[in-house]
Amino acid sequence: MGKKALLVVSFGTSFEEALPAIVNIEETCKKAFPDYDFYRAFTSGMIIRKWARTKNVIIHNPDEVMKRLVAEGYEEVICQPTHIINGLEYDKMMNMLLAYKDQIPTIKVGTPLLTEEEDYKEACEIVMQELEKPLAKDEAFVFMGHGTEHFANSAYSQFENMLRDLGHESTYVGTVEGFPSLDYVIRRLKIRDIKKVYVMPLMIVAGDHAHNDMAGDSPDSWVCQFETAGFEVCPVLKGLGEYQGIRDIFVRHAREAALLP
């Protein structure tokens, strides 16, 4: 039997208190693949450099890990990203992995959280079950996604549409860096005469974006913008990686991982 590795790749987080959301996914995957040696990688160079600079902790990118696996004679690698969408960071990871397709006999790659239609349905059901709060007529849930210029940004609108299809009418999705924007969400909330919103990250970790862009004290934060617009707002600082059901989706994707093209 040749050497086998499980590589879990995340965008990463610079918030140490948010790191357990990633660790929880890694631990769940490790338990599902007990015969594989575990490795971690982050795709964000900025976050990798920050960990090294502020904590003296070295975290490698996928290219560096793959280089090591080649040197140590691994014959099989299963790579599972914790990315939510098939966007820029996923593309970056795939390009790094492709460079090693002729050096490691078997490289399998799992898909991000939201890939197939069934993924959307399952993830929506898990999140709404976790929230476990019946809403009043004038209340709504608002999810904050990251957003991207990549065409995969359409996943956020798909997520909201799936929530609606499952009967969750008072749920909205906005993004920090794409469409739907917060302004668009606020306009729609006012049309429905919503008075109170529960806002939470549609992200793996409740890290920098959740604490600052969403729930920060600056006038640009979502909480402050909601309040300025006349809403009562309640932030929920919980990343998707903290939900057991979400972690199980990543395990399923790892088990269904396809050979690198």
PDB file of C-alpha atoms in Angstrom:
ATOM      1  CA  MET A   1       0.000   0.000   0.000  1.00  0.00           C
ATOM      2  CA  GLY A   2       1.421   3.359  -1.036  1.00  0.00           C
ATOM      3  CA  LYS A   3       1.423   6.487   1.100  1.00  0.00           C
ATOM      4  CA  LYS A   4      -1.881   8.375   1.082  1.00  0.00           C
ATOM      5  CA  ALA A   5      -2.576  11.971   2.091  1.00  0.00           C
ATOM      6  CA  LEU A   6      -5.700  13.976   2.858  1.00  0.00           C
ATOM      7  CA  LEU A   7      -5.214  17.673   2.090  1.00  0.00           C
ATOM      8  CA  VAL A   8      -7.876  20.082   3.365  1.00  0.00           C
ATOM      9  CA  VAL A   9      -7.568  23.471   1.686  1.00  0.00           C
ATOM     10  CA  SER A  10      -9.167  26.628   3.094  1.00  0.00           C
ATOM     11  CA  PHE A  11      -9.047  30.296   2.206  1.00  0.00           C
ATOM     12  CA  GLY A  12      -7.978  30.781   5.821  1.00  0.00           C
ATOM     13  CA  THR A  13      -8.676  33.287   8.557  1.00  0.00           C
ATOM     14  CA  SER A  14      -6.545  35.788  10.435  1.00  0.00           C
ATOM     15  CA  PHE A  15      -8.934  35.678  13.413  1.00  0.00           C
ATOM     16  CA  GLU A  16      -7.508  33.110  15.825  1.00  0.00           C
ATOM     17  CA  GLU A  17     -10.852  32.795  17.638  1.00  0.00           C
ATOM     18  CA  ALA A  18     -12.511  31.926  14.307  1.00  0.00           C
ATOM     19  CA  LEU A  19      -9.990  29.208  13.393  1.00  0.00           C
ATOM     20  CA  PRO A  20     -11.944  26.403  15.163  1.00  0.00           C
ATOM     21  CA  ALA A  21     -14.552  26.576  12.374  1.00  0.00           C
ATOM     22  CA  ILE A  22     -11.844  25.412   9.949  1.00  0.00           C
ATOM     23  CA  VAL A  23     -10.325  22.964  12.434  1.00  0.00           C
ATOM     24  CA  ASN A  24     -13.758  21.383  12.959  1.00  0.00           C
ATOM     25  CA  ILE A  25     -14.033  20.644   9.236  1.00  0.00           C
ATOM     26  CA  GLU A  26     -10.488  19.261   9.174  1.00  0.00           C
ATOM     27  CA  GLU A  27     -11.151  17.003  12.169  1.00  0.00           C
ATOM     28  CA  THR A  28     -14.396  15.706  10.661  1.00  0.00           C
ATOM     29  CA  CYS A  29     -12.588  14.882   7.417  1.00  0.00           C
ATOM     30  CA  LYS A  30      -9.702  13.232   9.289  1.00  0.00           C
ATOM     31  CA  LYS A  31     -12.122  10.904  11.086  1.00  0.00           C
ATOM     32  CA  ALA A  32     -13.678   9.956   7.752  1.00  0.00           C
ATOM     33  CA  PHE A  33     -10.269   9.073   6.259  1.00  0.00           C
ATOM     34  CA  PRO A  34      -8.320   7.416   9.097  1.00  0.00           C
ATOM     35  CA  ASP A  35      -5.856   5.708   6.730  1.00  0.00           C
ATOM     36  CA  TYR A  36      -4.706   9.017   5.221  1.00  0.00           C
ATOM     37  CA  ASP A  37      -2.046  11.350   6.594  1.00  0.00           C
ATOM     38  CA  PHE A  38      -3.543  14.794   7.164  1.00  0.00           C
ATOM     39  CA  TYR A  39      -2.245  18.081   5.752  1.00  0.00           C
ATOM     40  CA  ARG A  40      -3.609  21.634   5.894  1.00  0.00           C
ATOM     41  CA  ALA A  41      -3.211  24.412   3.343  1.00  0.00           C
ATOM     42  CA  PHE A  42      -4.534  27.975   2.985  1.00  0.00           C
ATOM     43  CA  THR A  43      -4.963  29.710  -0.368  1.00  0.00           C
ATOM     44  CA  SER A  44      -4.763  33.287   0.967  1.00  0.00           C
ATOM     45  CA  GLY A  45      -1.187  34.503   0.832  1.00  0.00           C
ATOM     46  CA  MET A  46      -2.115  37.543   2.905  1.00  0.00           C
ATOM     47  CA  ILE A  47      -3.450  35.377   5.738  1.00  0.00           C
ATOM     48  CA  ILE A  48      -0.474  32.992   5.558  1.00  0.00           C
ATOM     49  CA  ARG A  49       1.909  35.952   5.885  1.00  0.00           C
ATOM     50  CA  LYS A  50      -0.084  37.407   8.784  1.00  0.00           C
ATOM     51  CA  TRP A  51       0.078  34.150  10.767  1.00  0.00           C
ATOM     52  CA  ALA A  52       3.836  34.044  10.226  1.00  0.00           C
ATOM     53  CA  ARG A  53       4.304  37.713  11.139  1.00  0.00           C
ATOM     54  CA  THR A  54       2.019  37.956  14.185  1.00  0.00           C
ATOM     55  CA  LYS A  55       1.997  34.420  15.611  1.00  0.00           C
ATOM     56  CA  ASN A  56       5.191  32.911  14.190  1.00  0.00           C
ATOM     57  CA  VAL A  57       2.996  30.100  12.834  1.00  0.00           C
ATOM     58  CA  ILE A  58       3.856  28.640   9.436  1.00  0.00           C
ATOM     59  CA  ILE A  59       0.914  27.623   7.252  1.00  0.00           C
ATOM     60  CA  HIS A  60       1.616  26.380   3.724  1.00  0.00           C
ATOM     61  CA  ASN A  61      -0.245  26.954   0.478  1.00  0.00           C
ATOM     62  CA  PRO A  62      -1.376  23.982  -1.661  1.00  0.00           C
ATOM     63  CA  ASP A  63       1.661  24.215  -3.943  1.00  0.00           C
ATOM     64  CA  GLU A  64       4.059  23.948  -1.005  1.00  0.00           C
ATOM     65  CA  VAL A  65       2.197  20.972   0.464  1.00  0.00           C
ATOM     66  CA  MET A  66       2.068  19.151  -2.877  1.00  0.00           C
ATOM     67  CA  LYS A  67       5.794  19.707  -3.368  1.00  0.00           C
ATOM     68  CA  ARG A  68       6.402  18.069   0.005  1.00  0.00           C
ATOM     69  CA  LEU A  69       4.087  15.149  -0.799  1.00  0.00           C
ATOM     70  CA  VAL A  70       5.993  14.491  -4.024  1.00  0.00           C
ATOM     71  CA  ALA A  71       9.317  14.599  -2.163  1.00  0.00           C
ATOM     72  CA  GLU A  72       8.031  12.165   0.466  1.00  0.00           C
ATOM     73  CA  GLY A  73       6.760   9.668  -2.081  1.00  0.00           C
ATOM     74  CA  TYR A  74       2.992   9.898  -1.674  1.00  0.00           C
ATOM     75  CA  GLU A  75       1.045   7.939  -4.287  1.00  0.00           C
ATOM     76  CA  GLU A  76      -2.485   9.166  -3.557  1.00  0.00           C
ATOM     77  CA  VAL A  77      -3.834  12.549  -2.485  1.00  0.00           C
ATOM     78  CA  ILE A  78      -7.432  13.439  -1.735  1.00  0.00           C
ATOM     79  CA  CYS A  79      -7.852  17.192  -1.652  1.00  0.00           C
ATOM     80  CA  GLN A  80     -11.005  18.687  -0.137  1.00  0.00           C
ATOM     81  CA  PRO A  81     -11.466  22.458  -0.289  1.00  0.00           C
ATOM     82  CA  THR A  82     -13.575  24.224   2.326  1.00  0.00           C
ATOM     83  CA  HIS A  83     -14.428  26.983  -0.145  1.00  0.00           C
ATOM     84  CA  ILE A  84     -18.132  27.813  -0.412  1.00  0.00           C
ATOM     85  CA  ILE A  85     -18.272  28.463  -4.162  1.00  0.00           C
ATOM     86  CA  ASN A  86     -16.323  27.428  -7.256  1.00  0.00           C
ATOM     87  CA  GLY A  87     -14.688  30.863  -7.473  1.00  0.00           C
ATOM     88  CA  LEU A  88     -11.277  32.484  -7.696  1.00  0.00           C
ATOM     89  CA  GLU A  89      -9.753  30.747  -4.665  1.00  0.00           C
ATOM     90  CA  TYR A  90     -10.932  27.350  -5.905  1.00  0.00           C
ATOM     91  CA  ASP A  91      -9.465  28.076  -9.337  1.00  0.00           C
ATOM     92  CA  LYS A  92      -6.191  29.113  -7.693  1.00  0.00           C
ATOM     93  CA  MET A  93      -6.080  25.828  -5.772  1.00  0.00           C
ATOM     94  CA  MET A  94      -6.846  23.754  -8.883  1.00  0.00           C
ATOM     95  CA  ASN A  95      -4.064  25.426 -10.851  1.00  0.00           C
ATOM     96  CA  MET A  96      -1.604  24.545  -8.091  1.00  0.00           C
ATOM     97  CA  LEU A  97      -2.769  20.927  -7.982  1.00  0.00           C
ATOM     98  CA  LEU A  98      -2.660  20.501 -11.760  1.00  0.00           C
ATOM     99  CA  ALA A  99       1.076  21.157 -11.719  1.00  0.00           C
ATOM    100  CA  TYR A 100       1.560  17.836  -9.896  1.00  0.00           C
ATOM    101  CA  LYS A 101      -0.755  15.544 -11.871  1.00  0.00           C
ATOM    102  CA  ASP A 102       2.222  13.771 -13.494  1.00  0.00           C
ATOM    103  CA  GLN A 103       4.188  13.472 -10.259  1.00  0.00           C
ATOM    104  CA  ILE A 104       1.629  11.794  -7.991  1.00  0.00           C
ATOM    105  CA  PRO A 105      -0.217   8.804  -9.518  1.00  0.00           C
ATOM    106  CA  THR A 106      -3.637   9.560  -7.995  1.00  0.00           C
ATOM    107  CA  ILE A 107      -4.915  13.038  -7.143  1.00  0.00           C
ATOM    108  CA  LYS A 108      -8.620  13.351  -6.346  1.00  0.00           C
ATOM    109  CA  VAL A 109     -10.355  16.651  -5.681  1.00  0.00           C
ATOM    110  CA  GLY A 110     -13.658  17.230  -3.892  1.00  0.00           C
ATOM    111  CA  THR A 111     -15.969  20.081  -4.800  1.00  0.00           C
ATOM    112  CA  PRO A 112     -16.730  23.256  -2.797  1.00  0.00           C
ATOM    113  CA  LEU A 113     -19.755  23.462  -0.522  1.00  0.00           C
ATOM    114  CA  LEU A 114     -22.203  24.822  -3.111  1.00  0.00           C
ATOM    115  CA  THR A 115     -21.697  22.933  -6.360  1.00  0.00           C
ATOM    116  CA  GLU A 116     -24.632  20.672  -7.253  1.00  0.00           C
ATOM    117  CA  GLU A 117     -28.299  21.548  -6.778  1.00  0.00           C
ATOM    118  CA  GLU A 118     -28.524  19.004  -3.973  1.00  0.00           C
ATOM    119  CA  ASP A 119     -25.711  20.836  -2.165  1.00  0.00           C
ATOM    120  CA  TYR A 120     -27.751  24.041  -2.099  1.00  0.00           C
ATOM    121  CA  LYS A 121     -30.827  22.262  -0.810  1.00  0.00           C
ATOM    122  CA  GLU A 122     -28.941  20.396   1.892  1.00  0.00           C
ATOM    123  CA  ALA A 123     -26.964  23.444   3.022  1.00  0.00           C
ATOM    124  CA  CYS A 124     -30.089  25.631   3.158  1.00  0.00           C
ATOM    125  CA  GLU A 125     -31.940  23.059   5.244  1.00  0.00           C
ATOM    126  CA  ILE A 126     -29.008  22.701   7.651  1.00  0.00           C
ATOM    127  CA  VAL A 127     -28.581  26.437   8.167  1.00  0.00           C
ATOM    128  CA  MET A 128     -32.270  27.098   8.713  1.00  0.00           C
ATOM    129  CA  GLN A 129     -32.542  24.172  11.115  1.00  0.00           C
ATOM    130  CA  GLU A 130     -29.574  25.542  13.088  1.00  0.00           C
ATOM    131  CA  LEU A 131     -31.197  28.974  13.378  1.00  0.00           C
ATOM    132  CA  GLU A 132     -34.320  27.408  14.906  1.00  0.00           C
ATOM    133  CA  LYS A 133     -36.149  30.692  15.296  1.00  0.00           C
ATOM    134  CA  PRO A 134     -39.678  31.355  14.083  1.00  0.00           C
ATOM    135  CA  LEU A 135     -39.788  34.837  12.641  1.00  0.00           C
ATOM    136  CA  ALA A 136     -42.470  37.428  13.264  1.00  0.00           C
ATOM    137  CA  LYS A 137     -44.142  38.908  10.201  1.00  0.00           C
ATOM    138  CA  ASP A 138     -41.891  41.979  10.312  1.00  0.00           C
ATOM    139  CA  GLU A 139     -38.606  40.065  10.876  1.00  0.00           C
ATOM    140  CA  ALA A 140     -36.107  38.588   8.409  1.00  0.00           C
ATOM    141  CA  PHE A 141     -32.845  36.679   8.198  1.00  0.00           C
ATOM    142  CA  VAL A 142     -30.075  38.266   6.121  1.00  0.00           C
ATOM    143  CA  PHE A 143     -26.965  36.312   5.123  1.00  0.00           C
ATOM    144  CA  MET A 144     -23.724  38.095   4.273  1.00  0.00           C
ATOM    145  CA  GLY A 145     -21.694  36.375   1.562  1.00  0.00           C
ATOM    146  CA  HIS A 146     -18.260  37.479   0.433  1.00  0.00           C
ATOM    147  CA  GLY A 147     -19.051  38.085  -3.218  1.00  0.00           C
ATOM    148  CA  THR A 148     -16.666  37.945  -6.160  1.00  0.00           C
ATOM    149  CA  GLU A 149     -16.104  39.236  -9.686  1.00  0.00           C
ATOM    150  CA  HIS A 150     -15.949  35.567 -10.743  1.00  0.00           C
ATOM    151  CA  PHE A 151     -19.019  34.203 -12.552  1.00  0.00           C
ATOM    152  CA  ALA A 152     -19.500  31.824  -9.607  1.00  0.00           C
ATOM    153  CA  ASN A 153     -20.949  34.838  -7.760  1.00  0.00           C
ATOM    154  CA  SER A 154     -24.352  33.663  -9.045  1.00  0.00           C
ATOM    155  CA  ALA A 155     -24.213  31.017  -6.291  1.00  0.00           C
ATOM    156  CA  TYR A 156     -25.391  33.613  -3.766  1.00  0.00           C
ATOM    157  CA  SER A 157     -28.608  34.321  -5.660  1.00  0.00           C
ATOM    158  CA  GLN A 158     -29.063  30.577  -6.128  1.00  0.00           C
ATOM    159  CA  PHE A 159     -28.728  30.090  -2.368  1.00  0.00           C
ATOM    160  CA  GLU A 160     -31.455  32.654  -1.682  1.00  0.00           C
ATOM    161  CA  ASN A 161     -33.708  31.157  -4.346  1.00  0.00           C
ATOM    162  CA  MET A 162     -33.296  27.711  -2.806  1.00  0.00           C
ATOM    163  CA  LEU A 163     -34.213  29.114   0.619  1.00  0.00           C
ATOM    164  CA  ARG A 164     -37.384  30.552  -0.892  1.00  0.00           C
ATOM    165  CA  ASP A 165     -38.168  27.293  -2.663  1.00  0.00           C
ATOM    166  CA  LEU A 166     -37.933  25.507   0.692  1.00  0.00           C
ATOM    167  CA  GLY A 167     -40.502  27.900   2.142  1.00  0.00           C
ATOM    168  CA  HIS A 168     -38.228  30.405   3.885  1.00  0.00           C
ATOM    169  CA  GLU A 169     -39.687  33.581   2.422  1.00  0.00           C
ATOM    170  CA  SER A 170     -38.160  36.017   4.917  1.00  0.00           C
ATOM    171  CA  THR A 171     -34.559  35.178   4.038  1.00  0.00           C
ATOM    172  CA  TYR A 172     -32.194  37.341   2.023  1.00  0.00           C
ATOM    173  CA  VAL A 173     -28.618  37.053   0.786  1.00  0.00           C
ATOM    174  CA  GLY A 174     -26.305  39.978   0.149  1.00  0.00           C
ATOM    175  CA  THR A 175     -22.573  40.176  -0.521  1.00  0.00           C
ATOM    176  CA  VAL A 176     -19.687  42.393   0.541  1.00  0.00           C
ATOM    177  CA  GLU A 177     -17.959  42.518  -2.842  1.00  0.00           C
ATOM    178  CA  GLY A 178     -20.547  41.558  -5.431  1.00  0.00           C
ATOM    179  CA  PHE A 179     -24.231  41.350  -6.257  1.00  0.00           C
ATOM    180  CA  PRO A 180     -26.673  41.257  -4.499  1.00  0.00           C
ATOM    181  CA  SER A 181     -25.427  44.324  -2.632  1.00  0.00           C
ATOM    182  CA  LEU A 182     -26.551  45.407   0.822  1.00  0.00           C
ATOM    183  CA  ASP A 183     -28.387  48.391  -0.714  1.00  0.00           C
ATOM    184  CA  TYR A 184     -30.395  46.000  -2.859  1.00  0.00           C
ATOM    185  CA  VAL A 185     -31.273  43.867   0.177  1.00  0.00           C
ATOM    186  CA  ILE A 186     -32.340  46.928   2.197  1.00  0.00           C
ATOM    187  CA  ARG A 187     -34.637  48.115  -0.603  1.00  0.00           C
ATOM    188  CA  ARG A 188     -36.329  44.723  -0.712  1.00  0.00           C
ATOM    189  CA  LEU A 189     -36.697  44.603   3.086  1.00  0.00           C
ATOM    190  CA  LYS A 190     -38.419  47.981   3.067  1.00  0.00           C
ATOM    191  CA  ILE A 191     -40.854  46.810   0.383  1.00  0.00           C
ATOM    192  CA  ARG A 192     -41.829  43.969   2.749  1.00  0.00           C
ATOM    193  CA  ASP A 193     -42.059  46.427   5.680  1.00  0.00           C
ATOM    194  CA  ILE A 194     -39.476  44.445   7.668  1.00  0.00           C
ATOM    195  CA  LYS A 195     -38.555  46.053  11.004  1.00  0.00           C
ATOM    196  CA  LYS A 196     -35.976  43.673  12.501  1.00  0.00           C
ATOM    197  CA  VAL A 197     -33.189  41.687  10.832  1.00  0.00           C
ATOM    198  CA  TYR A 198     -30.944  38.908  12.063  1.00  0.00           C
ATOM    199  CA  VAL A 199     -27.729  39.175  10.064  1.00  0.00           C
ATOM    200  CA  MET A 200     -25.165  36.382   9.860  1.00  0.00           C
ATOM    201  CA  PRO A 201     -22.158  35.387   7.707  1.00  0.00           C
ATOM    202  CA  LEU A 202     -22.606  33.016   4.780  1.00  0.00           C
ATOM    203  CA  MET A 203     -18.947  32.146   5.239  1.00  0.00           C
ATOM    204  CA  ILE A 204     -16.994  29.236   6.684  1.00  0.00           C
ATOM    205  CA  VAL A 205     -15.637  31.343   9.548  1.00  0.00           C
ATOM    206  CA  ALA A 206     -16.995  34.280  11.507  1.00  0.00           C
ATOM    207  CA  GLY A 207     -13.713  36.112  11.029  1.00  0.00           C
ATOM    208  CA  ASP A 208     -12.639  39.535   9.801  1.00  0.00           C
ATOM    209  CA  HIS A 209     -15.616  40.078   7.482  1.00  0.00           C
ATOM    210  CA  ALA A 210     -18.124  38.986  10.124  1.00  0.00           C
ATOM    211  CA  HIS A 211     -16.616  40.996  12.978  1.00  0.00           C
ATOM    212  CA  ASN A 212     -15.790  44.134  10.990  1.00  0.00           C
ATOM    213  CA  ASP A 213     -17.717  44.352   7.690  1.00  0.00           C
ATOM    214  CA  MET A 214     -20.835  42.826   9.223  1.00  0.00           C
ATOM    215  CA  ALA A 215     -20.909  43.587  12.944  1.00  0.00           C
ATOM    216  CA  GLY A 216     -18.268  46.303  13.346  1.00  0.00           C
ATOM    217  CA  ASP A 217     -18.685  49.792  14.801  1.00  0.00           C
ATOM    218  CA  SER A 218     -17.740  51.692  11.644  1.00  0.00           C
ATOM    219  CA  PRO A 219     -20.503  53.489   9.686  1.00  0.00           C
ATOM    220  CA  ASP A 220     -19.799  51.154   6.739  1.00  0.00           C
ATOM    221  CA  SER A 221     -20.571  47.959   8.646  1.00  0.00           C
ATOM    222  CA  TRP A 222     -23.780  46.142   7.793  1.00  0.00           C
ATOM    223  CA  VAL A 223     -25.097  46.496  11.338  1.00  0.00           C
ATOM    224  CA  CYS A 224     -24.597  50.264  11.270  1.00  0.00           C
ATOM    225  CA  GLN A 225     -26.081  50.588   7.777  1.00  0.00           C
ATOM    226  CA  PHE A 226     -29.141  48.589   8.821  1.00  0.00           C
ATOM    227  CA  GLU A 227     -29.572  50.776  11.906  1.00  0.00           C
ATOM    228  CA  THR A 228     -29.154  53.943   9.845  1.00  0.00           C
ATOM    229  CA  ALA A 229     -31.855  52.642   7.513  1.00  0.00           C
ATOM    230  CA  GLY A 230     -34.208  52.277  10.477  1.00  0.00           C
ATOM    231  CA  PHE A 231     -33.978  48.548  11.230  1.00  0.00           C
ATOM    232  CA  GLU A 232     -33.498  46.845  14.560  1.00  0.00           C
ATOM    233  CA  VAL A 233     -30.584  44.485  13.939  1.00  0.00           C
ATOM    234  CA  CYS A 234     -29.234  41.416  15.727  1.00  0.00           C
ATOM    235  CA  PRO A 235     -25.881  40.009  14.493  1.00  0.00           C
ATOM    236  CA  VAL A 236     -25.244  36.257  14.683  1.00  0.00           C
ATOM    237  CA  LEU A 237     -21.492  35.602  14.751  1.00  0.00           C
ATOM    238  CA  LYS A 238     -21.350  31.968  13.696  1.00  0.00           C
ATOM    239  CA  GLY A 239     -19.473  30.569  10.710  1.00  0.00           C
ATOM    240  CA  LEU A 240     -20.751  27.694   8.580  1.00  0.00           C
ATOM    241  CA  GLY A 241     -17.830  25.536   9.697  1.00  0.00           C
ATOM    242  CA  GLU A 242     -19.411  25.438  13.151  1.00  0.00           C
ATOM    243  CA  TYR A 243     -22.441  23.521  11.801  1.00  0.00           C
ATOM    244  CA  GLN A 244     -22.032  19.738  11.948  1.00  0.00           C
ATOM    245  CA  GLY A 245     -24.265  19.231   8.918  1.00  0.00           C
ATOM    246  CA  ILE A 246     -22.096  21.557   6.809  1.00  0.00           C
ATOM    247  CA  ARG A 247     -18.998  19.624   7.848  1.00  0.00           C
ATOM    248  CA  ASP A 248     -20.722  16.426   6.768  1.00  0.00           C
ATOM    249  CA  ILE A 249     -21.300  17.876   3.283  1.00  0.00           C
ATOM    250  CA  PHE A 250     -17.555  18.416   2.918  1.00  0.00           C
ATOM    251  CA  VAL A 251     -16.930  14.808   3.957  1.00  0.00           C
ATOM    252  CA  ARG A 252     -19.426  13.629   1.358  1.00  0.00           C
ATOM    253  CA  HIS A 253     -17.678  15.702  -1.294  1.00  0.00           C
ATOM    254  CA  ALA A 254     -14.321  14.236  -0.273  1.00  0.00           C
ATOM    255  CA  ARG A 255     -15.741  10.726  -0.571  1.00  0.00           C
ATOM    256  CA  GLU A 256     -17.133  11.600  -4.005  1.00  0.00           C
ATOM    257  CA  ALA A 257     -13.859  13.255  -5.070  1.00  0.00           C
ATOM    258  CA  ALA A 258     -13.052  12.888  -8.749  1.00  0.00           C
ATOM    259  CA  LEU A 259      -9.678  12.292 -10.353  1.00  0.00           C
ATOM    260  CA  LEU A 260      -7.839  15.465 -11.283  1.00  0.00           C
ATOM    261  CA  PRO A 261      -8.508  16.099 -14.996  1.00  0.00           C
TER     262      PRO A 261
END
